[in-house]
mmCIF file of C-alpha atoms in Angstrom:
data_model
loop_
_atom_site.group_PDB
_atom_site.id
_atom_site.type_symbol
_atom_site.label_atom_id
_atom_site.label_comp_id
_atom_site.label_asym_id
_atom_site.label_seq_id
_atom_site.Cartn_x
_atom_site.Cartn_y
_atom_site.Cartn_z
ATOM 1 C CA MET A 1 143.688 1.064 83.977
ATOM 2 C CA PRO A 2 146.346 3.642 83.638
ATOM 3 C CA VAL A 3 149.641 2.529 84.579
ATOM 4 C CA SER A 4 151.980 4.899 86.481
ATOM 5 C CA SER A 5 155.815 5.883 85.535
ATOM 6 C CA SER A 6 156.776 3.487 88.374
ATOM 7 C CA GLY A 7 155.730 0.932 87.048
ATOM 8 C CA LEU A 8 152.258 0.704 89.578
ATOM 9 C CA ALA A 9 149.134 -0.121 88.282
ATOM 10 C CA VAL A 10 146.204 2.250 89.807
ATOM 11 C CA LEU A 11 143.160 1.389 90.027
ATOM 12 C CA ARG A 12 140.228 4.419 90.696
ATOM 13 C CA THR A 13 137.690 3.677 93.382
ATOM 14 C CA GLU A 14 134.930 6.103 94.600
ATOM 15 C CA ALA A 15 137.200 6.210 98.417
ATOM 16 C CA GLY A 16 140.366 7.238 95.524
ATOM 17 C CA GLU A 17 143.198 5.703 93.849
ATOM 18 C CA VAL A 18 144.793 2.923 94.846
ATOM 19 C CA SER A 19 148.169 1.328 93.290
ATOM 20 C CA LEU A 20 148.960 -2.312 92.931
ATOM 21 C CA PRO A 21 152.171 -3.686 91.719
ATOM 22 C CA PHE A 22 151.961 -4.520 87.820
ATOM 23 C CA ASP A 23 153.615 -7.735 88.207
ATOM 24 C CA THR A 24 150.795 -9.367 90.928
ATOM 25 C CA ILE A 25 148.394 -8.294 88.405
ATOM 26 C CA THR A 26 149.741 -10.300 85.830
ATOM 27 C CA CYS A 27 150.965 -13.394 88.021
ATOM 28 C CA SER A 28 147.202 -13.232 89.305
ATOM 29 C CA ALA A 29 146.156 -13.907 85.490
ATOM 30 C CA GLY A 30 148.648 -16.313 84.718
ATOM 31 C CA GLN A 31 147.598 -18.509 87.949
ATOM 32 C CA GLY A 32 143.955 -17.845 86.555
ATOM 33 C CA VAL A 33 144.889 -19.321 83.243
ATOM 34 C CA HIS A 34 147.045 -22.398 85.028
ATOM 35 C CA GLU A 35 144.137 -23.137 87.253
ATOM 36 C CA MET A 36 141.533 -23.054 84.183
ATOM 37 C CA TYR A 37 143.907 -25.812 81.927
ATOM 38 C CA SER A 38 144.360 -28.284 84.853
ATOM 39 C CA LYS A 39 140.535 -28.101 85.778
ATOM 40 C CA ARG A 40 140.017 -28.662 81.767
ATOM 41 C CA ILE A 41 142.646 -31.702 82.447
ATOM 42 C CA HIS A 42 140.879 -33.052 85.512
ATOM 43 C CA VAL A 43 137.815 -32.947 83.690
ATOM 44 C CA ALA A 44 139.129 -34.695 80.680
ATOM 45 C CA TRP A 45 141.147 -37.410 82.482
ATOM 46 C CA PHE A 46 137.388 -37.952 84.790
ATOM 47 C CA GLY A 47 135.817 -38.875 81.299
ATOM 48 C CA ILE A 48 138.182 -40.842 79.731
ATOM 49 C CA HIS A 49 138.427 -43.206 82.951
ATOM 50 C CA PHE A 50 134.600 -43.087 83.562
ATOM 51 C CA PHE A 51 134.498 -43.927 79.966
ATOM 52 C CA LEU A 52 136.858 -46.925 80.044
ATOM 53 C CA LEU A 53 135.368 -48.671 83.321
ATOM 54 C CA THR A 54 131.941 -48.297 81.791
ATOM 55 C CA ALA A 55 132.822 -49.811 78.865
ATOM 56 C CA VAL A 56 134.500 -52.768 81.352
ATOM 57 C CA CYS A 57 131.438 -53.542 83.302
ATOM 58 C CA LEU A 58 129.471 -53.574 80.251
ATOM 59 C CA ALA A 59 131.372 -55.754 78.484
ATOM 60 C CA GLY A 60 130.976 -58.045 81.480
ATOM 61 C CA VAL A 61 127.698 -57.642 81.825
ATOM 62 C CA PHE A 62 126.777 -58.281 78.153
ATOM 63 C CA TRP A 63 129.300 -61.556 78.030
ATOM 64 C CA LEU A 64 127.248 -62.591 80.774
ATOM 65 C CA ILE A 65 123.984 -62.674 79.327
ATOM 66 C CA ALA A 66 125.413 -63.830 75.715
ATOM 67 C CA GLU A 67 126.413 -66.816 77.867
ATOM 68 C CA GLY A 68 123.094 -67.480 79.424
ATOM 69 C CA SER A 69 124.126 -66.544 83.060
ATOM 70 C CA THR A 70 121.122 -64.404 83.842
ATOM 71 C CA ILE A 71 117.711 -65.301 84.279
ATOM 72 C CA LEU A 72 116.976 -63.094 80.559
ATOM 73 C CA PRO A 73 115.441 -64.649 77.748
ATOM 74 C CA SER A 74 117.564 -66.627 75.371
ATOM 75 C CA ALA A 75 116.101 -63.969 72.720
ATOM 76 C CA TRP A 76 118.516 -61.457 74.306
ATOM 77 C CA ASP A 77 121.573 -63.620 73.865
ATOM 78 C CA GLU A 78 122.541 -61.817 70.218
ATOM 79 C CA TYR A 79 121.858 -58.287 70.956
ATOM 80 C CA ALA A 80 124.144 -59.214 74.207
ATOM 81 C CA ARG A 81 126.678 -60.378 71.762
ATOM 82 C CA LYS A 82 126.306 -57.542 70.063
ATOM 83 C CA GLY A 83 126.778 -55.324 72.652
ATOM 84 C CA GLU A 84 129.430 -56.931 74.092
ATOM 85 C CA LEU A 85 131.866 -57.126 70.769
ATOM 86 C CA GLY A 86 130.477 -52.947 70.756
ATOM 87 C CA ALA A 87 132.546 -52.654 74.465
ATOM 88 C CA THR A 88 135.279 -54.817 73.682
ATOM 89 C CA TRP A 89 135.755 -52.730 70.279
ATOM 90 C CA CYS A 90 135.721 -49.542 72.687
ATOM 91 C CA LEU A 91 138.734 -50.870 74.999
ATOM 92 C CA ALA A 92 140.767 -51.406 71.169
ATOM 93 C CA LYS A 93 140.381 -55.590 71.871
ATOM 94 C CA GLU A 94 139.523 -55.908 68.517
ATOM 95 C CA ALA A 95 143.032 -54.569 67.570
ATOM 96 C CA GLY A 96 146.344 -56.925 67.117
ATOM 97 C CA PRO A 97 148.148 -57.911 70.377
ATOM 98 C CA SER A 98 151.217 -55.365 69.715
ATOM 99 C CA ASN A 99 148.726 -52.292 68.552
ATOM 100 C CA PRO A 100 150.052 -48.776 70.602
ATOM 101 C CA VAL A 101 146.263 -48.082 71.448
ATOM 102 C CA ARG A 102 145.688 -51.434 72.709
ATOM 103 C CA ARG A 103 148.590 -51.704 74.745
ATOM 104 C CA GLY A 104 148.172 -48.485 76.148
ATOM 105 C CA ILE A 105 144.420 -49.174 77.388
ATOM 106 C CA ALA A 106 145.287 -52.216 78.516
ATOM 107 C CA THR A 107 147.967 -50.935 80.639
ATOM 108 C CA TYR A 108 145.849 -48.296 82.128
ATOM 109 C CA LEU A 109 143.210 -50.477 83.513
ATOM 110 C CA HIS A 110 145.501 -52.811 84.931
ATOM 111 C CA ALA A 111 147.328 -49.624 86.548
ATOM 112 C CA ALA A 112 144.301 -48.588 87.936
ATOM 113 C CA GLY A 113 142.695 -52.224 88.872
ATOM 114 C CA ILE A 114 139.618 -51.507 86.627
ATOM 115 C CA GLN A 115 140.414 -54.585 83.906
ATOM 116 C CA ALA A 116 137.584 -56.770 85.592
ATOM 117 C CA GLY A 117 134.208 -55.884 85.553
ATOM 118 C CA TYR A 118 131.130 -57.834 88.076
ATOM 119 C CA THR A 119 132.102 -61.055 86.255
ATOM 120 C CA PHE A 120 134.680 -60.888 88.892
ATOM 121 C CA PHE A 121 132.993 -61.971 91.846
ATOM 122 C CA ALA A 122 130.270 -64.222 93.142
ATOM 123 C CA PRO A 123 127.681 -65.208 91.879
ATOM 124 C CA ASN A 124 129.570 -66.158 88.554
ATOM 125 C CA VAL A 125 132.801 -67.958 90.436
ATOM 126 C CA PRO A 126 135.089 -68.870 87.636
ATOM 127 C CA SER A 127 136.368 -72.486 87.229
ATOM 128 C CA GLN A 128 139.336 -73.430 89.411
ATOM 129 C CA HIS A 129 142.282 -75.700 88.407
ATOM 130 C CA ARG A 130 143.900 -78.540 89.866
ATOM 131 C CA LEU A 131 147.117 -80.596 88.657
ATOM 132 C CA THR A 132 147.385 -83.886 90.069
ATOM 133 C CA LEU A 133 150.337 -86.004 90.302
ATOM 134 C CA GLU A 134 150.461 -89.751 89.658
ATOM 135 C CA LEU A 135 153.418 -91.310 91.229
ATOM 136 C CA LEU A 136 154.372 -94.497 89.771
ATOM 137 C CA TYR A 137 156.611 -96.960 91.530
ATOM 138 C CA GLU A 138 158.740 -100.028 90.087
ATOM 139 C CA ASP A 139 156.446 -102.750 91.716
ATOM 140 C CA GLY A 140 153.112 -101.042 90.025
ATOM 141 C CA ARG A 141 152.082 -99.207 92.595
ATOM 142 C CA ALA A 142 150.684 -95.603 92.359
ATOM 143 C CA GLU A 143 149.959 -92.757 94.372
ATOM 144 C CA TYR A 144 147.966 -89.451 94.106
ATOM 145 C CA GLU A 145 149.983 -86.416 95.385
ATOM 146 C CA SER A 146 149.357 -82.319 94.480
ATOM 147 C CA PRO A 147 152.061 -80.174 94.912
ATOM 148 C CA HIS A 148 153.226 -79.072 98.025
ATOM 149 C CA VAL A 149 153.383 -75.299 99.331
ATOM 150 C CA ARG A 150 154.566 -73.702 102.746
ATOM 151 C CA GLY A 151 152.054 -71.624 104.069
ATOM 152 C CA LYS A 152 149.194 -69.706 103.168
ATOM 153 C CA THR A 153 150.916 -66.932 100.898
ATOM 154 C CA ALA A 154 152.528 -70.073 98.889
ATOM 155 C CA ALA A 155 148.805 -71.903 98.348
ATOM 156 C CA LEU A 156 147.483 -68.683 96.791
ATOM 157 C CA ARG A 157 150.459 -67.985 94.667
ATOM 158 C CA LEU A 158 149.856 -71.695 93.223
ATOM 159 C CA GLU A 159 146.616 -70.942 92.759
ATOM 160 C CA SER A 160 147.387 -67.834 90.643
ATOM 161 C CA LEU A 161 150.210 -70.171 89.105
ATOM 162 C CA LEU A 162 147.607 -72.900 88.364
ATOM 163 C CA ASP A 163 144.867 -70.543 86.601
ATOM 164 C CA ARG A 164 147.555 -68.783 84.263
ATOM 165 C CA LEU A 165 148.859 -72.243 82.956
ATOM 166 C CA ALA A 166 145.304 -72.890 81.505
ATOM 167 C CA ASP A 167 145.753 -69.566 79.333
ATOM 168 C CA GLN A 168 146.847 -70.455 75.994
ATOM 169 C CA ARG A 169 149.583 -67.750 75.971
ATOM 170 C CA TYR A 170 151.473 -69.758 78.868
ATOM 171 C CA GLU A 171 151.351 -73.073 76.470
ATOM 172 C CA PRO A 172 155.218 -72.869 75.629
ATOM 173 C CA VAL A 173 156.558 -72.722 79.412
ATOM 174 C CA ARG A 174 153.608 -75.326 80.675
ATOM 175 C CA GLU A 175 156.115 -78.246 80.883
ATOM 176 C CA VAL A 176 159.010 -76.628 82.284
ATOM 177 C CA LEU A 177 156.841 -75.460 85.172
ATOM 178 C CA VAL A 178 154.673 -78.888 85.545
ATOM 179 C CA LYS A 179 157.942 -80.281 85.620
ATOM 180 C CA MET A 180 159.588 -78.199 88.418
ATOM 181 C CA LEU A 181 156.571 -78.983 90.683
ATOM 182 C CA ALA A 182 156.611 -82.635 89.468
ATOM 183 C CA PHE A 183 160.294 -82.590 91.137
ATOM 184 C CA SER A 184 159.429 -80.849 94.158
ATOM 185 C CA VAL A 185 156.919 -84.103 95.381
ATOM 186 C CA TRP A 186 159.647 -86.109 93.450
ATOM 187 C CA ARG A 187 162.139 -85.196 96.254
ATOM 188 C CA GLU A 188 159.902 -86.631 98.842
ATOM 189 C CA HIS A 189 159.729 -89.568 96.931
ATOM 190 C CA PRO A 190 163.105 -90.586 95.469
ATOM 191 C CA ASP A 191 162.114 -94.032 94.487
ATOM 192 C CA VAL A 192 159.329 -93.283 92.051
ATOM 193 C CA LYS A 193 160.016 -93.803 88.930
ATOM 194 C CA LYS A 194 157.563 -91.924 86.673
ATOM 195 C CA VAL A 195 155.181 -89.012 87.398
ATOM 196 C CA ARG A 196 152.394 -88.379 85.690
ATOM 197 C CA ALA A 197 151.069 -85.137 85.722
ATOM 198 C CA THR A 198 147.711 -84.245 84.805
ATOM 199 C CA PHE A 199 146.173 -80.817 84.222
ATOM 200 C CA GLY A 200 142.455 -79.768 84.398
ATOM 201 C CA ALA A 201 139.818 -77.715 85.346
ATOM 202 C CA VAL A 202 137.834 -77.960 88.482
ATOM 203 C CA ASN A 203 133.792 -77.302 87.407
ATOM 204 C CA PRO A 204 131.391 -76.785 90.644
ATOM 205 C CA PRO A 205 127.906 -78.414 90.313
ATOM 206 C CA GLY A 206 125.081 -76.180 89.136
ATOM 207 C CA MET A 207 122.351 -75.059 91.760
ATOM 208 C CA ASN A 208 119.959 -78.400 90.628
ATOM 209 C CA GLU A 209 122.694 -80.678 90.217
ATOM 210 C CA PHE A 210 124.071 -79.780 93.971
ATOM 211 C CA GLU A 211 120.364 -80.605 95.301
ATOM 212 C CA GLN A 212 120.521 -83.885 93.584
ATOM 213 C CA GLY A 213 123.775 -84.754 95.291
ATOM 214 C CA ASN A 214 126.371 -84.105 92.361
ATOM 215 C CA THR A 215 129.690 -82.937 93.294
ATOM 216 C CA GLU A 216 132.401 -81.152 91.513
ATOM 217 C CA THR A 217 133.769 -82.591 87.999
ATOM 218 C CA PHE A 218 137.597 -82.701 86.954
ATOM 219 C CA GLN A 219 137.947 -81.736 83.088
ATOM 220 C CA PRO A 220 141.567 -82.825 81.920
ATOM 221 C CA MET A 221 142.694 -80.252 79.791
ATOM 222 C CA PHE A 222 146.838 -81.482 79.451
ATOM 223 C CA SER A 223 149.190 -84.105 80.751
ATOM 224 C CA PHE A 224 152.917 -84.534 80.993
ATOM 225 C CA ASP A 225 154.859 -87.818 82.013
ATOM 226 C CA PHE A 226 158.538 -87.882 83.497
ATOM 227 C CA SER A 227 161.206 -89.875 83.961
ATOM 228 C CA LEU A 228 162.623 -88.176 87.036
ATOM 229 C CA ARG A 229 165.380 -90.856 87.510
ATOM 230 C CA ASP A 230 166.793 -90.337 83.980
ATOM 231 C CA ASP A 231 166.948 -86.898 84.466
ATOM 232 C CA GLN A 232 168.774 -87.138 87.575
ATOM 233 C CA LYS A 233 171.215 -89.233 85.691
ATOM 234 C CA GLN A 234 171.573 -86.465 83.282
#
């Protein structure tokens, strides 16, 4: 393409010569390169996102099969366990807790809201957790209470807190949190001598058990005894 002395690019066509600014042609070429790289970045991001999403879903599905929660034969359990390990390896869950790759993937999964697969939903409803407070009086009487909340929002937050307490990572702060919940009940019963807090999982009955009339079962996990009167004096 010839360039005139005035800095204009000259395009020869059948109708004649058309002069365009040389800077305009350079800018158009630069925009084309930028768009090309932008498309490549979007395609790469979509591929990584879809790969992680698939790994999360497969890990959940393989876990269900390995646990025998499906109608598939038990002979598939071993292969499903291997598939689960492969999917969790893709998510870097086999690496150490301080591994930067594992932390980066976990952060992205939670930020994107794709950290949980199908196992989060029905029909595989997870177990609930319950905190029972046994109020012991001086005369030997015993009453049973649960932590009190105000409103549906507070109840939802309490349920979330109880689910967190079941995690081993929260073991160092369990006693403190349970004591705070027990103290909120004790304020309404100031004559209580001691409070025994029992935390456990509430397991709903299976289909066959429900048809036989069985109800939910409570499986204790840990308990604490609090002498709240002594704490008040301190």
